Amino acid sequence: MTDSLGNWRRTHYSKRIDPEMSGEEIIVMGWIHEIRDLGGIIFVLLRDRDGTIQITAPSKKISKELLEEIRKLRKESVVAVKGIIQESGKAPGGYEIIPNEIKMLNESKLPLPLDTTDKVRAEIDTRLDSRYIDLRRPTSSAIFKIKSRMLHSVRNFLEKGEFIEINTPKLVASATEGGTELFPITYFEREAFLGQSPQLYKQMMMATGFDKVFEIAPIFRAEEHDTLRHLNEAISIDLEASFCDQEDVMHILEAVVHTAIGDVIEHCSDELEILGVDLEIPKIPFERIDYGDVVDIVNSKGVNMKHGEDLSRAAEKAIGETMDGYYFITGWPTDIKPFYVMPNLETPKKSCAFDLMYKDLEISSGAQRVHKHDLLVERIKKQGLNPVSFERYLAAFEYGMPPHAGWGLGAERFTMCMTGVNNIRETVLFPRDRRRLTP
Ligand code: ATP
Ligand code: MG
């Protein structure tokens, strides 16, 4: 038998109650986290979004009917409790609630696919299959509260900096940087693809006079490999700004990271504590290291890397052992960076591209872009691509394209840095990877 909500509404979340409110009648709502029946007294731990509340039902103080009702409650059922707050040194938060009335709003099937009390550890696949239950565990939900705060902070920061938030299409006709990482889809009579990056669109926005734009949206990458750092659908925080070079947008990126971490420390102290993370605001400016020096360091650590190669996983690990915290790698070889990256004027073999790293993890790539039409065509050809497939994009460079620069910051990778989790799947509600397409 279940009750209807009727005119009951939650008056307080667990976090908003304190022992000084002793004597007040309140309504709390949530899930039965644990229940302990000692005969003469029943303890129920009710869990809401913010924590748990102890409901104490002593047979001497409450009616027989109510006691029987409480006795019938099962784990993870949804209930509402009206009762009186009472100070209690032993209960979580220093208070307990003596119930006057209980509404049983919905029952849970038992046994549960996984335990919500963290007493029994479940494999990540089991957790992801029943993600809605997994997210009842504070150690899982804390990650998403932090991610939410980070995204809020980034948006806030960029809006204050007079950036315009844009939305670009995710259904696209051709590849951004060549064909390998694309998901083909059927678009009526034609083939289309899921967008791997808003790169070309945000650059076209530079030809509009918008000057400073950003987008927070999914990117789709058909990454074949199954790693702890790659997803097939991720959220990219993308930014592009006109009349800027790479140094300018590196400053913005540093400030974004610095501000977001500060904001998370300020607003998510409970979540950081649940995760056991001692987050510190990184000092800016971040250290910069030239690609050439990276190659030397990597080799000195016994990992083979030639000049002109991208960082392998082993190389990332080797450099991550030397460099702590956040740092930029600059001076990347032009040949291994995408066609839209500007070569250095004096030394064209080197580019104006940078990566932002956190220890051994790449979290952002950016650059000053090529804004000259003819150079762009030359770069596209040099990378073995056909300028014809970039016709509409290239046209934007013929009618007054200002110099510009930008970056893309992976929201999940950045969340990994802040939460200390080492599997990127932990930072996505419903991850998409090589093997997983449901739920
Ligand atoms: P990696 O070398 O680690 O595979 P990338 O250089 O291919 O990354 P970029 O194209 O530079 O990635 O994308 C910019 C940022 O977007 C990356 O620094 C990363 O934070 C994020 N990102 C890119 N691909 C993925 C992915 N498959 N899963 C999660 N985040 C990603
Ligand atoms: Mg990159």
XYZ file of C-alpha atoms and ligand atoms in Angstrom:
471
model
C 0.000 0.000 0.000
C 1.388 3.375 -0.974
C 0.275 6.861 -0.015
C -0.109 9.860 -2.260
C 2.006 12.952 -1.801
C -1.139 15.026 -1.220
C -0.299 18.438 0.157
C 2.921 17.319 1.840
C 6.044 19.103 0.658
C 9.608 18.730 1.887
C 10.394 21.539 4.322
C 14.122 20.798 4.689
C 16.964 18.907 3.094
C 19.158 17.037 5.589
C 21.909 19.627 5.221
C 19.558 22.452 6.227
C 18.629 20.924 9.571
C 20.654 21.532 12.711
C 20.284 20.559 16.373
C 19.332 24.138 17.298
C 16.030 23.615 15.518
C 15.105 21.154 18.268
C 11.355 21.015 18.870
C 10.385 22.155 15.352
C 8.086 20.003 13.239
C 9.407 19.386 9.716
C 8.806 17.191 6.693
C 11.713 15.279 5.143
C 11.616 13.081 2.058
C 13.919 10.506 0.559
C 14.942 6.879 0.410
C 15.333 4.308 3.189
C 19.090 3.966 3.428
C 19.224 1.586 6.371
C 16.826 0.257 8.960
C 17.671 -1.206 12.355
C 14.901 -2.753 14.387
C 15.904 -3.311 18.024
C 12.413 -4.267 19.117
C 11.677 -1.446 21.535
C 13.204 1.111 19.207
C 13.603 1.362 15.455
C 16.296 3.441 13.758
C 15.743 4.437 10.163
C 18.350 6.263 8.117
C 16.583 8.363 5.520
C 18.755 9.550 2.641
C 18.104 12.652 0.584
C 20.223 14.472 -2.000
C 22.522 15.964 0.597
C 22.996 13.245 3.196
C 21.219 11.066 5.734
C 18.789 11.817 8.545
C 18.183 9.537 11.482
C 14.551 8.826 12.202
C 14.243 7.404 15.713
C 11.081 5.545 16.637
C 10.962 4.504 20.329
C 7.924 2.353 21.127
C 7.295 4.394 24.257
C 6.923 7.678 22.417
C 4.961 6.794 19.295
C 1.746 4.969 18.532
C 1.640 1.243 17.937
C 0.212 1.741 14.429
C 3.033 4.057 13.418
C 5.621 1.665 14.838
C 4.136 -1.170 12.784
C 4.177 1.011 9.673
C 7.851 1.803 10.218
C 8.638 -1.843 10.868
C 7.316 -2.685 7.389
C 9.633 -0.243 5.574
C 12.200 -1.764 3.235
C 15.528 -0.541 1.938
C 15.394 2.050 -0.883
C 11.660 2.599 -0.643
C 10.623 6.244 -0.977
C 9.065 7.853 2.085
C 8.066 11.190 3.566
C 8.322 11.723 7.290
C 6.659 14.421 9.374
C 8.221 14.676 12.788
C 9.898 16.676 15.514
C 13.599 17.500 15.499
C 15.445 16.456 18.608
C 19.066 17.022 19.486
C 21.091 13.795 19.580
C 24.818 13.487 19.986
C 24.966 10.036 18.421
C 23.012 10.697 15.220
C 24.532 12.037 11.990
C 24.406 15.856 12.029
C 23.736 15.845 15.792
C 19.940 15.504 15.510
C 17.253 12.904 15.043
C 13.623 13.080 14.065
C 10.862 11.586 16.186
C 8.153 10.741 13.644
C 4.520 11.776 13.972
C 3.351 10.558 10.588
C 4.860 8.671 7.671
C 3.863 8.430 4.019
C 5.079 5.448 2.060
C 5.358 6.942 -1.438
C 6.767 4.020 -3.394
C 8.284 0.647 -2.722
C 11.582 -0.693 -4.000
C 12.044 -4.160 -5.374
C 14.538 -6.327 -3.462
C 17.262 -7.489 -3.717
C 18.898 -4.399 -5.174
C 21.292 -4.752 -8.128
C 23.934 -3.036 -5.992
C 24.403 -1.814 -2.461
C 23.878 1.888 -1.748
C 25.748 1.954 1.542
C 29.238 1.347 0.136
C 29.617 -1.756 2.332
C 29.799 -4.004 -0.704
C 31.917 -2.719 -3.589
C 30.443 -3.232 -7.036
C 32.292 -3.417 -10.355
C 32.011 -0.337 -12.542
C 29.971 -2.223 -15.164
C 27.376 -3.294 -12.591
C 27.244 0.277 -11.348
C 26.807 1.740 -14.819
C 24.074 -0.770 -15.703
C 22.043 0.528 -12.743
C 23.418 4.045 -12.768
C 20.315 5.560 -11.103
C 20.997 3.416 -8.040
C 24.746 3.925 -8.215
C 24.150 7.687 -8.111
C 22.373 7.278 -4.767
C 25.852 6.614 -3.387
C 27.423 9.870 -2.190
C 30.813 8.933 -3.687
C 29.186 8.781 -7.133
C 26.884 11.778 -6.873
C 29.640 14.009 -5.450
C 31.459 13.852 -8.803
C 28.440 15.267 -10.631
C 27.853 18.024 -8.123
C 31.466 19.062 -8.689
C 31.106 18.805 -12.479
C 27.959 20.929 -12.342
C 29.670 23.583 -10.260
C 32.672 23.609 -12.594
C 30.493 24.103 -15.682
C 28.513 26.815 -13.920
C 31.724 28.543 -12.949
C 33.194 28.385 -16.461
C 30.004 29.824 -17.976
C 29.868 32.536 -15.388
C 33.504 33.467 -15.923
C 33.192 33.619 -19.702
C 29.944 35.569 -19.586
C 31.628 38.128 -17.331
C 34.412 38.241 -19.914
C 31.799 39.175 -22.540
C 31.937 35.895 -24.416
C 28.844 34.962 -26.411
C 27.568 31.425 -25.881
C 26.903 29.731 -29.211
C 25.428 26.422 -30.415
C 26.827 24.812 -33.518
C 25.434 21.784 -35.398
C 26.337 18.271 -34.352
C 25.090 16.777 -37.613
C 27.788 17.557 -40.139
C 28.594 16.746 -43.753
C 32.328 16.187 -43.436
C 35.196 15.691 -41.066
C 36.859 18.484 -39.126
C 40.371 17.143 -39.336
C 40.286 14.115 -41.562
C 38.134 11.049 -41.537
C 39.362 8.558 -38.965
C 37.522 9.394 -35.759
C 34.066 9.927 -37.235
C 30.736 8.247 -36.648
C 28.854 8.014 -39.953
C 25.072 8.309 -39.833
C 22.278 8.145 -42.381
C 20.955 11.601 -43.187
C 17.966 10.998 -45.466
C 19.481 9.978 -48.827
C 22.985 10.965 -47.847
C 25.734 10.026 -45.458
C 26.513 12.497 -42.696
C 28.583 12.379 -39.515
C 28.355 13.250 -35.849
C 30.506 16.314 -35.139
C 33.921 15.527 -33.637
C 34.570 19.190 -32.760
C 32.938 22.608 -33.271
C 36.308 23.836 -34.568
C 35.324 24.935 -38.077
C 32.064 26.534 -36.942
C 33.575 28.509 -34.098
C 36.235 29.772 -36.507
C 33.544 30.845 -38.989
C 32.025 32.826 -36.102
C 35.201 34.888 -36.063
C 34.215 36.204 -39.503
C 30.924 37.525 -38.106
C 32.273 40.095 -35.689
C 31.094 38.151 -32.599
C 34.737 38.384 -31.480
C 34.535 36.120 -28.427
C 32.489 32.936 -28.420
C 32.241 29.740 -26.435
C 30.261 26.533 -26.629
C 29.750 23.747 -24.107
C 28.468 20.749 -26.037
C 29.031 17.111 -26.925
C 31.752 15.963 -29.281
C 31.626 12.513 -30.857
C 34.771 10.539 -31.539
C 34.938 7.046 -32.931
C 37.949 6.174 -30.775
C 38.582 2.499 -31.318
C 40.697 1.988 -28.246
C 39.299 1.344 -24.820
C 41.194 3.575 -22.377
C 40.545 5.208 -19.015
C 40.762 8.668 -20.633
C 38.674 8.360 -23.811
C 34.938 8.402 -24.357
C 33.032 8.208 -27.614
C 30.793 11.047 -26.502
C 32.317 13.775 -24.363
C 31.554 17.373 -23.430
C 33.909 19.947 -24.841
C 34.240 23.462 -23.505
C 35.257 25.285 -26.667
C 36.379 28.864 -26.965
C 37.482 31.090 -29.826
C 38.503 34.748 -29.740
C 39.413 37.294 -32.422
C 42.307 39.742 -32.463
C 44.154 37.340 -30.191
C 47.193 35.078 -30.359
C 47.844 31.826 -28.510
C 49.307 33.620 -25.494
C 46.068 35.539 -24.980
C 43.908 32.435 -24.998
C 46.378 30.578 -22.775
C 45.849 33.330 -20.202
C 42.095 32.870 -20.493
C 42.454 29.097 -20.103
C 44.603 29.487 -16.994
C 42.104 31.886 -15.506
C 39.212 29.536 -16.302
C 40.949 26.594 -14.590
C 42.042 28.723 -11.634
C 38.575 30.233 -11.123
C 36.680 26.978 -11.537
C 38.856 25.176 -8.993
C 38.471 28.057 -6.536
C 34.726 27.932 -7.020
C 34.591 24.173 -6.485
C 36.665 24.492 -3.303
C 34.296 27.186 -2.052
C 31.006 25.486 -2.897
C 31.733 21.756 -2.866
C 33.634 21.215 0.379
C 31.293 18.387 1.431
C 31.684 16.624 -1.920
C 35.484 16.957 -1.849
C 35.498 15.514 1.647
C 33.323 12.570 0.566
C 35.834 11.889 -2.213
C 38.785 12.395 0.120
C 40.284 15.038 -2.141
C 42.389 17.882 -0.810
C 41.948 20.258 -3.742
C 44.212 23.287 -3.975
C 43.952 26.314 -6.235
C 46.844 26.033 -8.714
C 49.187 28.992 -8.998
C 49.020 30.959 -12.249
C 50.667 31.478 -14.654
C 51.119 27.759 -15.243
C 54.565 26.521 -16.092
C 55.369 26.231 -19.795
C 57.606 23.632 -21.318
C 58.773 23.520 -24.912
C 58.028 20.414 -26.968
C 61.779 19.969 -27.614
C 62.454 19.783 -23.875
C 59.595 17.340 -23.447
C 61.231 15.010 -25.972
C 64.547 15.205 -24.070
C 62.925 14.540 -20.695
C 60.904 11.624 -22.063
C 64.032 10.034 -23.542
C 65.994 10.623 -20.340
C 63.320 8.557 -18.566
C 64.040 5.633 -20.867
C 60.995 6.115 -23.088
C 61.860 6.319 -26.767
C 60.455 9.421 -28.498
C 61.672 11.065 -31.697
C 61.380 14.759 -32.492
C 58.240 15.252 -34.550
C 56.202 12.530 -32.846
C 53.052 12.995 -30.809
C 53.140 11.980 -27.133
C 52.511 8.278 -26.672
C 50.866 7.088 -23.468
C 54.286 6.054 -22.144
C 55.648 9.499 -23.008
C 52.737 11.214 -21.227
C 53.497 9.153 -18.137
C 57.193 9.980 -18.325
C 56.601 13.715 -18.609
C 53.918 13.525 -15.912
C 56.532 12.191 -13.488
C 58.661 15.292 -13.998
C 55.998 17.968 -14.246
C 53.567 18.373 -11.398
C 50.111 19.934 -11.481
C 49.011 22.012 -14.466
C 51.470 22.958 -17.202
C 51.491 23.927 -20.868
C 53.422 22.171 -23.610
C 54.219 24.736 -26.329
C 56.194 24.794 -29.570
C 54.567 21.697 -31.089
C 55.783 20.596 -34.538
C 53.476 22.016 -37.210
C 53.279 18.675 -39.020
C 51.525 16.805 -36.211
C 48.988 19.517 -35.440
C 45.760 20.026 -37.445
C 45.760 22.199 -40.599
C 44.044 25.145 -38.896
C 46.961 25.607 -36.482
C 49.178 28.599 -37.308
C 52.834 27.823 -38.041
C 55.338 29.994 -36.220
C 56.354 33.002 -38.403
C 60.120 32.698 -37.840
C 60.342 28.930 -37.503
C 57.460 27.474 -39.564
C 58.320 23.901 -38.584
C 57.134 24.857 -35.118
C 53.530 25.859 -34.542
C 51.578 28.245 -32.335
C 49.811 25.290 -30.712
C 49.742 24.361 -27.051
C 48.380 21.583 -24.881
C 47.341 22.028 -21.286
C 48.347 19.048 -19.199
C 47.534 17.988 -15.663
C 50.269 15.597 -14.613
C 50.121 12.900 -17.326
C 46.708 13.848 -18.698
C 46.023 16.169 -21.619
C 43.039 18.316 -20.737
C 43.067 20.934 -23.471
C 44.507 21.675 -26.903
C 44.576 25.117 -28.445
C 46.417 27.416 -30.807
C 46.520 30.568 -32.757
C 44.735 29.680 -36.008
C 45.586 30.272 -39.621
C 43.448 33.236 -40.733
C 44.935 33.687 -44.238
C 42.944 31.876 -46.901
C 45.837 30.799 -49.130
C 47.956 29.485 -46.294
C 44.966 27.530 -45.033
C 44.444 25.888 -48.449
C 48.132 25.015 -48.555
C 47.957 23.508 -45.058
C 44.865 21.464 -45.918
C 46.603 20.016 -48.997
C 49.790 19.331 -47.080
C 47.835 17.229 -44.595
C 46.511 15.110 -47.452
C 42.997 16.585 -47.339
C 40.919 17.979 -50.171
C 40.169 21.751 -50.028
C 36.962 21.133 -51.980
C 35.399 19.396 -48.984
C 36.119 22.542 -46.947
C 34.663 24.967 -49.502
C 32.114 26.696 -47.266
C 34.536 26.951 -44.379
C 37.299 28.310 -46.592
C 34.997 30.961 -48.097
C 34.697 32.557 -44.632
C 38.404 33.376 -44.885
C 38.002 35.411 -48.091
C 35.817 38.244 -46.822
C 37.716 39.682 -43.887
C 38.751 37.071 -41.329
C 40.516 38.562 -38.301
C 43.462 36.849 -36.594
C 42.113 34.540 -33.933
C 42.955 31.820 -31.440
C 41.116 29.348 -29.243
C 41.050 26.059 -27.390
C 38.944 23.070 -26.448
C 38.879 21.876 -22.856
C 37.500 18.410 -22.073
C 34.867 18.758 -19.347
C 35.284 15.159 -18.206
C 39.076 15.255 -18.194
C 38.959 18.465 -16.144
C 36.473 16.831 -13.770
C 38.899 13.902 -13.381
C 41.609 16.359 -12.288
C 39.377 17.898 -9.641
C 37.847 14.718 -8.272
C 40.907 12.471 -8.436
C 39.052 9.646 -10.222
C 41.192 7.731 -12.680
C 38.477 6.335 -14.949
C 36.776 8.953 -17.139
C 33.569 6.868 -17.072
C 33.105 7.959 -13.450
C 32.563 11.534 -14.663
C 29.726 10.801 -17.126
C 26.185 9.845 -16.139
C 25.766 7.364 -18.977
C 29.144 6.838 -20.630
C 29.493 5.865 -24.249
C 32.519 3.715 -24.911
C 33.591 0.952 -27.290
C 31.344 -1.594 -25.586
C 28.628 0.500 -23.995
C 25.632 2.102 -25.693
C 23.019 1.481 -22.971
C 21.566 2.616 -20.703
P 44.093 12.612 -26.849
O 45.420 12.854 -27.526
O 44.193 12.527 -25.360
O 43.315 11.486 -27.455
P 43.155 14.706 -28.537
O 44.415 15.483 -28.713
O 42.730 13.767 -29.597
O 43.209 13.929 -27.134
P 41.698 17.132 -28.956
O 41.207 16.900 -30.330
O 42.888 17.984 -28.775
O 41.948 15.713 -28.249
O 40.457 17.648 -28.087
C 40.551 18.682 -27.107
C 40.242 18.149 -25.715
O 38.999 17.456 -25.710
C 41.236 17.146 -25.214
O 42.369 17.777 -24.647
C 40.433 16.389 -24.184
O 40.353 17.116 -22.970
C 39.053 16.362 -24.807
N 38.842 15.101 -25.538
C 39.195 14.837 -26.801
N 38.865 13.584 -27.156
C 38.274 13.037 -26.071
C 37.703 11.761 -25.805
N 37.665 10.806 -26.728
N 37.181 11.537 -24.584
C 37.198 12.502 -23.654
N 37.726 13.727 -23.833
C 38.253 14.010 -25.032
Mg 44.827 17.428 -28.297
